[in-house]
PDB file of C-alpha atoms in Angstrom:
ATOM      1  CA  MET K   1      -9.377  78.921  47.302  1.00  0.00           C
ATOM      2  CA  THR K   2      -8.678  77.711  50.743  1.00  0.00           C
ATOM      3  CA  ASP K   3      -5.615  75.583  51.285  1.00  0.00           C
ATOM      4  CA  VAL K   4      -6.261  72.100  52.843  1.00  0.00           C
ATOM      5  CA  VAL K   5      -3.723  71.006  55.420  1.00  0.00           C
ATOM      6  CA  GLU K   6      -3.320  67.234  55.692  1.00  0.00           C
ATOM      7  CA  THR K   7      -2.727  65.860  59.172  1.00  0.00           C
ATOM      8  CA  ASP K   8      -1.810  62.397  60.537  1.00  0.00           C
ATOM      9  CA  ALA K   9      -4.973  60.528  61.584  1.00  0.00           C
ATOM     10  CA  THR K  10      -3.083  58.793  64.409  1.00  0.00           C
ATOM     11  CA  PRO K  11      -3.354  60.825  67.629  1.00  0.00           C
ATOM     12  CA  ALA K  12      -0.111  61.991  69.065  1.00  0.00           C
ATOM     13  CA  VAL K  13       1.158  60.103  72.124  1.00  0.00           C
ATOM     14  CA  ASP K  14       2.888  61.855  74.957  1.00  0.00           C
ATOM     15  CA  ASP K  15       5.744  59.481  75.806  1.00  0.00           C
ATOM     16  CA  ALA K  16       6.067  60.993  79.243  1.00  0.00           C
ATOM     17  CA  THR K  17       2.515  60.139  80.334  1.00  0.00           C
ATOM     18  CA  SER K  18       1.201  57.236  78.262  1.00  0.00           C
ATOM     19  CA  SER K  19       2.139  54.538  75.805  1.00  0.00           C
ATOM     20  CA  PRO K  20       0.286  52.718  73.075  1.00  0.00           C
ATOM     21  CA  VAL K  21      -1.454  49.482  74.128  1.00  0.00           C
ATOM     22  CA  ALA K  22      -0.617  46.423  72.100  1.00  0.00           C
ATOM     23  CA  PRO K  23      -3.670  44.520  70.881  1.00  0.00           C
ATOM     24  CA  ASP K  24      -4.635  41.145  72.447  1.00  0.00           C
ATOM     25  CA  VAL K  25      -2.432  41.621  75.522  1.00  0.00           C
ATOM     26  CA  PRO K  26      -4.268  40.890  78.803  1.00  0.00           C
ATOM     27  CA  GLN K  27      -4.234  43.821  81.156  1.00  0.00           C
ATOM     28  CA  VAL K  28      -3.071  43.564  84.756  1.00  0.00           C
ATOM     29  CA  PRO K  29      -5.764  44.710  87.200  1.00  0.00           C
ATOM     30  CA  THR K  30      -4.942  48.050  88.744  1.00  0.00           C
ATOM     31  CA  ASP K  31      -6.938  47.537  91.941  1.00  0.00           C
ATOM     32  CA  GLY K  32      -4.462  45.097  93.458  1.00  0.00           C
ATOM     33  CA  PHE K  33      -6.685  41.995  93.078  1.00  0.00           C
ATOM     34  CA  VAL K  34      -6.347  39.103  90.670  1.00  0.00           C
ATOM     35  CA  ALA K  35      -9.520  37.672  89.205  1.00  0.00           C
ATOM     36  CA  ALA K  36     -10.393  34.354  90.843  1.00  0.00           C
ATOM     37  CA  ARG K  37     -10.267  31.253  88.717  1.00  0.00           C
ATOM     38  CA  PRO K  38     -12.721  28.360  89.092  1.00  0.00           C
ATOM     39  CA  MET K  39     -11.411  25.640  91.379  1.00  0.00           C
ATOM     40  CA  GLU K  40     -11.888  23.002  88.700  1.00  0.00           C
ATOM     41  CA  ASP K  41      -9.269  24.729  86.552  1.00  0.00           C
ATOM     42  CA  ASP K  42      -6.590  23.607  89.017  1.00  0.00           C
ATOM     43  CA  VAL K  43      -7.750  20.035  89.697  1.00  0.00           C
ATOM     44  CA  GLU K  44      -6.545  17.068  87.709  1.00  0.00           C
ATOM     45  CA  ALA K  45      -8.708  13.967  87.343  1.00  0.00           C
ATOM     46  CA  LEU K  46      -7.736  11.340  89.915  1.00  0.00           C
ATOM     47  CA  PHE K  47      -9.340   8.378  88.168  1.00  0.00           C
ATOM     48  CA  ALA K  48     -11.091   7.491  84.937  1.00  0.00           C
ATOM     49  CA  GLY K  49     -14.245   9.540  84.482  1.00  0.00           C
ATOM     50  CA  ASP K  50     -13.487  11.748  87.495  1.00  0.00           C
ATOM     51  CA  THR K  51     -15.651  14.876  87.484  1.00  0.00           C
ATOM     52  CA  GLY K  52     -14.850  15.988  91.031  1.00  0.00           C
ATOM     53  CA  VAL K  53     -13.655  19.552  91.515  1.00  0.00           C
ATOM     54  CA  LEU K  54     -11.971  19.248  94.924  1.00  0.00           C
ATOM     55  CA  PRO K  55      -8.246  18.610  95.302  1.00  0.00           C
ATOM     56  CA  PHE K  56      -7.203  15.245  96.681  1.00  0.00           C
ATOM     57  CA  PRO K  57      -6.515  16.378 100.291  1.00  0.00           C
ATOM     58  CA  ALA K  58      -9.973  17.969 100.540  1.00  0.00           C
ATOM     59  CA  ARG K  59     -11.669  14.889  99.108  1.00  0.00           C
ATOM     60  CA  ARG K  60      -9.829  12.649 101.556  1.00  0.00           C
ATOM     61  CA  ALA K  61     -10.829  14.860 104.487  1.00  0.00           C
ATOM     62  CA  LEU K  62     -14.480  14.804 103.401  1.00  0.00           C
ATOM     63  CA  ALA K  63     -14.482  11.025 102.947  1.00  0.00           C
ATOM     64  CA  LEU K  64     -12.898  10.545 106.360  1.00  0.00           C
ATOM     65  CA  VAL K  65     -15.502  12.749 108.053  1.00  0.00           C
ATOM     66  CA  LEU K  66     -18.272  10.700 106.450  1.00  0.00           C
ATOM     67  CA  GLN K  67     -16.585   7.397 107.294  1.00  0.00           C
ATOM     68  CA  ARG K  68     -15.609   7.905 110.920  1.00  0.00           C
ATOM     69  CA  ARG K  69     -17.309   8.988 114.114  1.00  0.00           C
ATOM     70  CA  TYR K  70     -15.004  12.009 114.112  1.00  0.00           C
ATOM     71  CA  VAL K  71     -11.725  13.320 112.701  1.00  0.00           C
ATOM     72  CA  SER K  72      -9.101  14.824 114.976  1.00  0.00           C
ATOM     73  CA  ALA K  73      -5.980  16.856 114.376  1.00  0.00           C
ATOM     74  CA  ALA K  74      -4.001  14.458 116.560  1.00  0.00           C
ATOM     75  CA  ALA K  75      -4.949  11.315 114.639  1.00  0.00           C
ATOM     76  CA  HIS K  76      -5.084  12.775 111.106  1.00  0.00           C
ATOM     77  CA  PRO K  77      -3.040  15.993 110.957  1.00  0.00           C
ATOM     78  CA  ALA K  78      -2.924  16.185 107.148  1.00  0.00           C
ATOM     79  CA  GLU K  79      -6.675  15.694 106.778  1.00  0.00           C
ATOM     80  CA  TRP K  80      -7.368  18.156 109.589  1.00  0.00           C
ATOM     81  CA  LYS K  81      -5.271  20.802 107.832  1.00  0.00           C
ATOM     82  CA  ALA K  82      -7.094  20.169 104.544  1.00  0.00           C
ATOM     83  CA  LEU K  83     -10.455  20.283 106.314  1.00  0.00           C
ATOM     84  CA  LEU K  84      -9.726  23.718 107.764  1.00  0.00           C
ATOM     85  CA  ALA K  85      -8.414  24.991 104.433  1.00  0.00           C
ATOM     86  CA  HIS K  86     -11.581  23.871 102.606  1.00  0.00           C
ATOM     87  CA  GLN K  87     -14.088  24.027 105.479  1.00  0.00           C
ATOM     88  CA  ASN K  88     -16.703  26.110 103.670  1.00  0.00           C
ATOM     89  CA  VAL K  89     -16.870  23.972 100.560  1.00  0.00           C
ATOM     90  CA  LEU K  90     -16.790  20.714 102.576  1.00  0.00           C
ATOM     91  CA  ALA K  91     -19.638  22.004 104.728  1.00  0.00           C
ATOM     92  CA  SER K  92     -21.545  22.783 101.533  1.00  0.00           C
ATOM     93  CA  ARG K  93     -20.972  19.252 100.227  1.00  0.00           C
ATOM     94  CA  CYS K  94     -22.330  17.874 103.515  1.00  0.00           C
ATOM     95  CA  HIS K  95     -25.349  20.187 103.353  1.00  0.00           C
ATOM     96  CA  ASP K  96     -26.132  18.732  99.928  1.00  0.00           C
ATOM     97  CA  LEU K  97     -26.634  15.432 101.796  1.00  0.00           C
ATOM     98  CA  PHE K  98     -28.650  17.039 104.621  1.00  0.00           C
ATOM     99  CA  VAL K  99     -25.718  16.497 106.964  1.00  0.00           C
ATOM    100  CA  GLU K 100     -24.071  19.178 109.087  1.00  0.00           C
ATOM    101  CA  LEU K 101     -20.296  19.413 109.424  1.00  0.00           C
ATOM    102  CA  VAL K 102     -19.306  20.523 112.927  1.00  0.00           C
ATOM    103  CA  VAL K 103     -15.754  21.764 113.469  1.00  0.00           C
ATOM    104  CA  ASP K 104     -14.594  22.337 117.037  1.00  0.00           C
ATOM    105  CA  ARG K 105     -11.317  24.214 116.798  1.00  0.00           C
ATOM    106  CA  ASP K 106     -10.798  24.242 120.566  1.00  0.00           C
ATOM    107  CA  TYR K 107     -10.647  20.462 120.785  1.00  0.00           C
ATOM    108  CA  GLU K 108      -9.471  20.145 117.164  1.00  0.00           C
ATOM    109  CA  ILE K 109     -12.248  17.718 116.304  1.00  0.00           C
ATOM    110  CA  ALA K 110     -14.632  17.580 113.349  1.00  0.00           C
ATOM    111  CA  TYR K 111     -17.740  15.427 113.201  1.00  0.00           C
ATOM    112  CA  LYS K 112     -21.052  15.160 111.390  1.00  0.00           C
ATOM    113  CA  ARG K 113     -24.682  15.142 112.467  1.00  0.00           C
ATOM    114  CA  GLN K 114     -27.975  14.645 110.732  1.00  0.00           C
ATOM    115  CA  VAL K 115     -29.926  17.746 109.753  1.00  0.00           C
ATOM    116  CA  ARG K 116     -33.357  17.650 111.345  1.00  0.00           C
ATOM    117  CA  GLU K 117     -35.687  20.542 110.634  1.00  0.00           C
ATOM    118  CA  ASP K 118     -39.382  20.765 111.486  1.00  0.00           C
ATOM    119  CA  GLY K 119     -41.460  20.656 108.331  1.00  0.00           C
ATOM    120  CA  LEU K 120     -38.534  19.423 106.201  1.00  0.00           C
ATOM    121  CA  SER K 121     -38.743  15.825 105.043  1.00  0.00           C
ATOM    122  CA  VAL K 122     -35.288  14.517 104.164  1.00  0.00           C
ATOM    123  CA  PRO K 123     -33.684  11.084 103.726  1.00  0.00           C
ATOM    124  CA  VAL K 124     -31.814  10.209 106.929  1.00  0.00           C
ATOM    125  CA  LEU K 125     -28.250   9.088 106.238  1.00  0.00           C
ATOM    126  CA  LEU K 126     -27.154   9.037 109.873  1.00  0.00           C
ATOM    127  CA  LYS K 127     -28.819   7.089 112.633  1.00  0.00           C
ATOM    128  CA  ASP K 128     -29.076   7.572 116.365  1.00  0.00           C
ATOM    129  CA  GLU K 129     -26.971   4.903 118.024  1.00  0.00           C
ATOM    130  CA  PRO K 130     -27.305   5.056 121.809  1.00  0.00           C
ATOM    131  CA  TYR K 131     -24.582   3.593 123.965  1.00  0.00           C
ATOM    132  CA  LYS K 132     -25.404   0.637 126.166  1.00  0.00           C
ATOM    133  CA  ARG K 133     -25.570   0.965 129.938  1.00  0.00           C
ATOM    134  CA  VAL K 134     -22.045  -0.280 130.656  1.00  0.00           C
ATOM    135  CA  GLU K 135     -20.587   1.796 127.817  1.00  0.00           C
ATOM    136  CA  THR K 136     -22.253   4.881 129.283  1.00  0.00           C
ATOM    137  CA  LEU K 137     -20.844   4.116 132.738  1.00  0.00           C
ATOM    138  CA  LEU K 138     -17.326   3.870 131.326  1.00  0.00           C
ATOM    139  CA  MET K 139     -17.793   7.086 129.364  1.00  0.00           C
ATOM    140  CA  LEU K 140     -18.780   8.846 132.572  1.00  0.00           C
ATOM    141  CA  LEU K 141     -15.571   7.652 134.219  1.00  0.00           C
ATOM    142  CA  ALA K 142     -13.532   8.692 131.167  1.00  0.00           C
ATOM    143  CA  ARG K 143     -15.214  12.107 131.045  1.00  0.00           C
ATOM    144  CA  ASN K 144     -14.527  12.773 134.735  1.00  0.00           C
ATOM    145  CA  ARG K 145     -10.902  11.678 134.414  1.00  0.00           C
ATOM    146  CA  PHE K 146     -10.447  13.904 131.369  1.00  0.00           C
ATOM    147  CA  ARG K 147     -11.791  16.941 133.212  1.00  0.00           C
ATOM    148  CA  GLN K 148      -9.684  16.187 136.302  1.00  0.00           C
ATOM    149  CA  GLU K 149      -6.475  16.006 134.292  1.00  0.00           C
ATOM    150  CA  GLN K 150      -7.369  19.151 132.375  1.00  0.00           C
ATOM    151  CA  GLY K 151      -7.976  20.977 135.643  1.00  0.00           C
ATOM    152  CA  ALA K 152      -4.568  19.850 136.860  1.00  0.00           C
ATOM    153  CA  GLY K 153      -2.904  21.225 133.740  1.00  0.00           C
ATOM    154  CA  GLU K 154      -2.196  17.803 132.212  1.00  0.00           C
ATOM    155  CA  ARG K 155      -2.506  17.324 128.471  1.00  0.00           C
ATOM    156  CA  THR K 156      -3.256  13.580 128.647  1.00  0.00           C
ATOM    157  CA  ALA K 157      -5.813  11.603 130.653  1.00  0.00           C
ATOM    158  CA  LEU K 158      -5.137   7.881 131.129  1.00  0.00           C
ATOM    159  CA  LEU K 159      -7.169   4.980 132.485  1.00  0.00           C
ATOM    160  CA  ASP K 160      -6.111   1.437 133.309  1.00  0.00           C
ATOM    161  CA  ALA K 161      -8.231  -1.558 132.341  1.00  0.00           C
ATOM    162  CA  GLU K 162      -8.705  -2.541 135.983  1.00  0.00           C
ATOM    163  CA  GLU K 163      -9.992   0.948 136.809  1.00  0.00           C
ATOM    164  CA  LEU K 164     -12.608   0.572 134.106  1.00  0.00           C
ATOM    165  CA  VAL K 165     -13.592  -2.888 135.291  1.00  0.00           C
ATOM    166  CA  ASP K 166     -13.773  -1.909 138.967  1.00  0.00           C
ATOM    167  CA  TYR K 167     -15.861   1.182 138.204  1.00  0.00           C
ATOM    168  CA  ALA K 168     -18.423  -0.671 136.096  1.00  0.00           C
ATOM    169  CA  SER K 169     -18.523  -3.592 138.524  1.00  0.00           C
ATOM    170  CA  GLY K 170     -19.495  -1.206 141.300  1.00  0.00           C
ATOM    171  CA  PHE K 171     -22.897  -0.791 139.648  1.00  0.00           C
ATOM    172  CA  LEU K 172     -23.738  -4.498 139.538  1.00  0.00           C
ATOM    173  CA  ALA K 173     -26.806  -5.684 141.370  1.00  0.00           C
ATOM    174  CA  GLN K 174     -26.128  -6.939 144.888  1.00  0.00           C
ATOM    175  CA  ASP K 175     -27.430 -10.415 144.021  1.00  0.00           C
ATOM    176  CA  GLU K 176     -25.436 -10.685 140.757  1.00  0.00           C
ATOM    177  CA  THR K 177     -23.919 -14.175 140.510  1.00  0.00           C
ATOM    178  CA  ASN K 178     -22.769 -14.483 136.882  1.00  0.00           C
ATOM    179  CA  LEU K 179     -19.618 -12.406 137.314  1.00  0.00           C
ATOM    180  CA  ALA K 180     -17.911 -13.974 134.298  1.00  0.00           C
ATOM    181  CA  ALA K 181     -20.702 -12.774 131.999  1.00  0.00           C
ATOM    182  CA  ARG K 182     -20.567  -9.298 133.523  1.00  0.00           C
ATOM    183  CA  ARG K 183     -16.796  -9.158 132.993  1.00  0.00           C
ATOM    184  CA  ARG K 184     -17.268 -10.056 129.336  1.00  0.00           C
ATOM    185  CA  GLU K 185     -19.868  -7.303 129.083  1.00  0.00           C
ATOM    186  CA  ILE K 186     -17.403  -4.786 130.506  1.00  0.00           C
ATOM    187  CA  ASP K 187     -14.607  -5.975 128.210  1.00  0.00           C
ATOM    188  CA  ASN K 188     -16.928  -5.629 125.228  1.00  0.00           C
ATOM    189  CA  ALA K 189     -17.855  -2.103 126.334  1.00  0.00           C
ATOM    190  CA  VAL K 190     -14.187  -1.134 126.512  1.00  0.00           C
ATOM    191  CA  ALA K 191     -13.652  -2.589 123.027  1.00  0.00           C
ATOM    192  CA  THR K 192     -16.594  -0.531 121.729  1.00  0.00           C
ATOM    193  CA  LEU K 193     -15.173   2.701 123.120  1.00  0.00           C
ATOM    194  CA  VAL K 194     -11.813   1.877 121.551  1.00  0.00           C
ATOM    195  CA  ARG K 195     -13.472   1.187 118.210  1.00  0.00           C
ATOM    196  CA  GLU K 196     -15.395   4.464 118.482  1.00  0.00           C
ATOM    197  CA  HIS K 197     -12.116   6.293 119.260  1.00  0.00           C
ATOM    198  CA  VAL K 198     -13.327   7.469 122.647  1.00  0.00           C
ATOM    199  CA  LEU K 199     -10.431   5.510 124.186  1.00  0.00           C
ATOM    200  CA  THR K 200      -7.098   4.750 122.551  1.00  0.00           C
ATOM    201  CA  GLU K 201      -4.984   1.868 123.832  1.00  0.00           C
ATOM    202  CA  VAL K 202      -1.465   3.240 124.292  1.00  0.00           C
ATOM    203  CA  ALA K 203      -0.122   0.106 126.002  1.00  0.00           C
ATOM    204  CA  THR K 204      -1.575  -3.245 126.993  1.00  0.00           C
ATOM    205  CA  GLY K 205      -4.412  -2.497 129.389  1.00  0.00           C
ATOM    206  CA  ARG K 206      -3.774   1.270 129.401  1.00  0.00           C
ATOM    207  CA  TYR K 207      -5.977   3.763 127.575  1.00  0.00           C
ATOM    208  CA  ARG K 208      -5.837   7.431 126.676  1.00  0.00           C
ATOM    209  CA  VAL K 209      -9.113   9.340 126.929  1.00  0.00           C
ATOM    210  CA  GLU K 210      -9.782  11.279 123.720  1.00  0.00           C
ATOM    211  CA  PRO K 211     -11.232  14.836 123.782  1.00  0.00           C
ATOM    212  CA  VAL K 212     -14.291  13.656 121.842  1.00  0.00           C
ATOM    213  CA  VAL K 213     -15.710  12.487 125.173  1.00  0.00           C
ATOM    214  CA  GLU K 214     -16.433  16.167 125.895  1.00  0.00           C
ATOM    215  CA  ILE K 215     -18.544  16.323 122.738  1.00  0.00           C
ATOM    216  CA  LEU K 216     -20.400  13.084 123.435  1.00  0.00           C
ATOM    217  CA  LEU K 217     -21.096  14.017 127.055  1.00  0.00           C
ATOM    218  CA  PRO K 218     -21.570  17.789 127.320  1.00  0.00           C
ATOM    219  CA  VAL K 219     -22.091  19.299 130.764  1.00  0.00           C
ATOM    220  CA  GLU K 220     -25.903  19.192 130.692  1.00  0.00           C
ATOM    221  CA  ARG K 221     -25.830  15.553 129.588  1.00  0.00           C
ATOM    222  CA  LEU K 222     -23.316  14.721 132.277  1.00  0.00           C
ATOM    223  CA  ARG K 223     -25.650  16.164 134.931  1.00  0.00           C
ATOM    224  CA  GLU K 224     -28.530  14.038 133.675  1.00  0.00           C
ATOM    225  CA  LEU K 225     -26.488  10.857 133.801  1.00  0.00           C
ATOM    226  CA  THR K 226     -25.014  11.668 137.182  1.00  0.00           C
ATOM    227  CA  ALA K 227     -28.527  12.132 138.559  1.00  0.00           C
ATOM    228  CA  TRP K 228     -29.552   8.861 136.932  1.00  0.00           C
ATOM    229  CA  LEU K 229     -26.692   7.053 138.656  1.00  0.00           C
ATOM    230  CA  ARG K 230     -27.543   8.701 141.956  1.00  0.00           C
ATOM    231  CA  ASP K 231     -31.067   7.300 141.620  1.00  0.00           C
ATOM    232  CA  GLY K 232     -29.762   3.797 141.064  1.00  0.00           C
ATOM    233  CA  GLY K 233     -29.213   3.664 137.303  1.00  0.00           C
ATOM    234  CA  ALA K 234     -31.911   1.333 135.996  1.00  0.00           C
ATOM    235  CA  ALA K 235     -30.307  -1.619 134.258  1.00  0.00           C
ATOM    236  CA  THR K 236     -32.912  -1.677 131.510  1.00  0.00           C
ATOM    237  CA  ASP K 237     -31.412   1.288 129.699  1.00  0.00           C
ATOM    238  CA  ALA K 238     -28.355   3.542 129.635  1.00  0.00           C
ATOM    239  CA  GLY K 239     -29.968   6.454 131.377  1.00  0.00           C
ATOM    240  CA  PRO K 240     -32.144   9.343 130.194  1.00  0.00           C
ATOM    241  CA  ASP K 241     -33.087   9.011 126.525  1.00  0.00           C
ATOM    242  CA  ALA K 242     -31.306   5.642 126.416  1.00  0.00           C
ATOM    243  CA  GLY K 243     -27.789   6.923 126.798  1.00  0.00           C
ATOM    244  CA  ALA K 244     -25.381   9.325 125.180  1.00  0.00           C
ATOM    245  CA  ASP K 245     -26.719  10.614 121.889  1.00  0.00           C
ATOM    246  CA  THR K 246     -24.424   9.594 119.068  1.00  0.00           C
ATOM    247  CA  GLU K 247     -24.800   9.350 115.335  1.00  0.00           C
ATOM    248  CA  ALA K 248     -23.065   7.173 112.812  1.00  0.00           C
ATOM    249  CA  VAL K 249     -23.356   6.327 109.130  1.00  0.00           C
ATOM    250  CA  ASP K 250     -25.188   3.035 108.703  1.00  0.00           C
ATOM    251  CA  GLU K 251     -21.974   1.414 107.535  1.00  0.00           C
ATOM    252  CA  ASP K 252     -19.542   3.124 109.884  1.00  0.00           C
ATOM    253  CA  GLU K 253     -16.904   0.413 110.122  1.00  0.00           C
ATOM    254  CA  GLU K 254     -13.536   1.988 109.484  1.00  0.00           C
ATOM    255  CA  THR K 255     -11.218   0.579 106.883  1.00  0.00           C
ATOM    256  CA  SER K 256      -7.478   0.954 107.042  1.00  0.00           C
ATOM    257  CA  ALA K 257      -6.610   4.534 106.174  1.00  0.00           C
TER     258      ALA K 257
END
């Protein structure tokens, strides 16, 4: 009769090389990476019924981009920082609306434009809003001043109200008699560029030219308008293609931020 030797069913553990694993204890990844968690796990509801998944700074940046002509680091540093931190997801949100988010890190400006694709029929949320003739003239002056100051190593380009008036007045017809009406037209054009954040009034009658003027009037556009002025600048429009191409949400009036 053969003797049966009973042994312990639990395998022996070498304390020097391994240790038993306690059940139900999550294991730490050994590859140096932590599993990503969904963004919505970290976002608290901001209002009743809120189903948004973006944190507040990212939502504010997105809303500001949709509300304004553009967002700049100088005017909205907190929103600019949030926009850069969440650029990919904000761009995706814009794409859902057939809108493109453009971020220019050199000039620290972000703006939107309508997606237009041949063969793709989409609802248009943004509209082309050409500048008027006098507005375009003043933008040309602002653009040239901005480039001059940049070339001289200056960080800020400034224009006085009288410079703007004198420049635009130089393009009046020789037989113009209603000078008061033309002055009102120029004043209204200046007010438009201030409202569009192309100019910022830093003191009474003194304006800072904002970098967005480079976006609104790129080099090729500048050449077209310069040629148009050289040919006399027809008063019936603001130049080739009716002025600087701009886009704005139908209700683009800014509220207090």
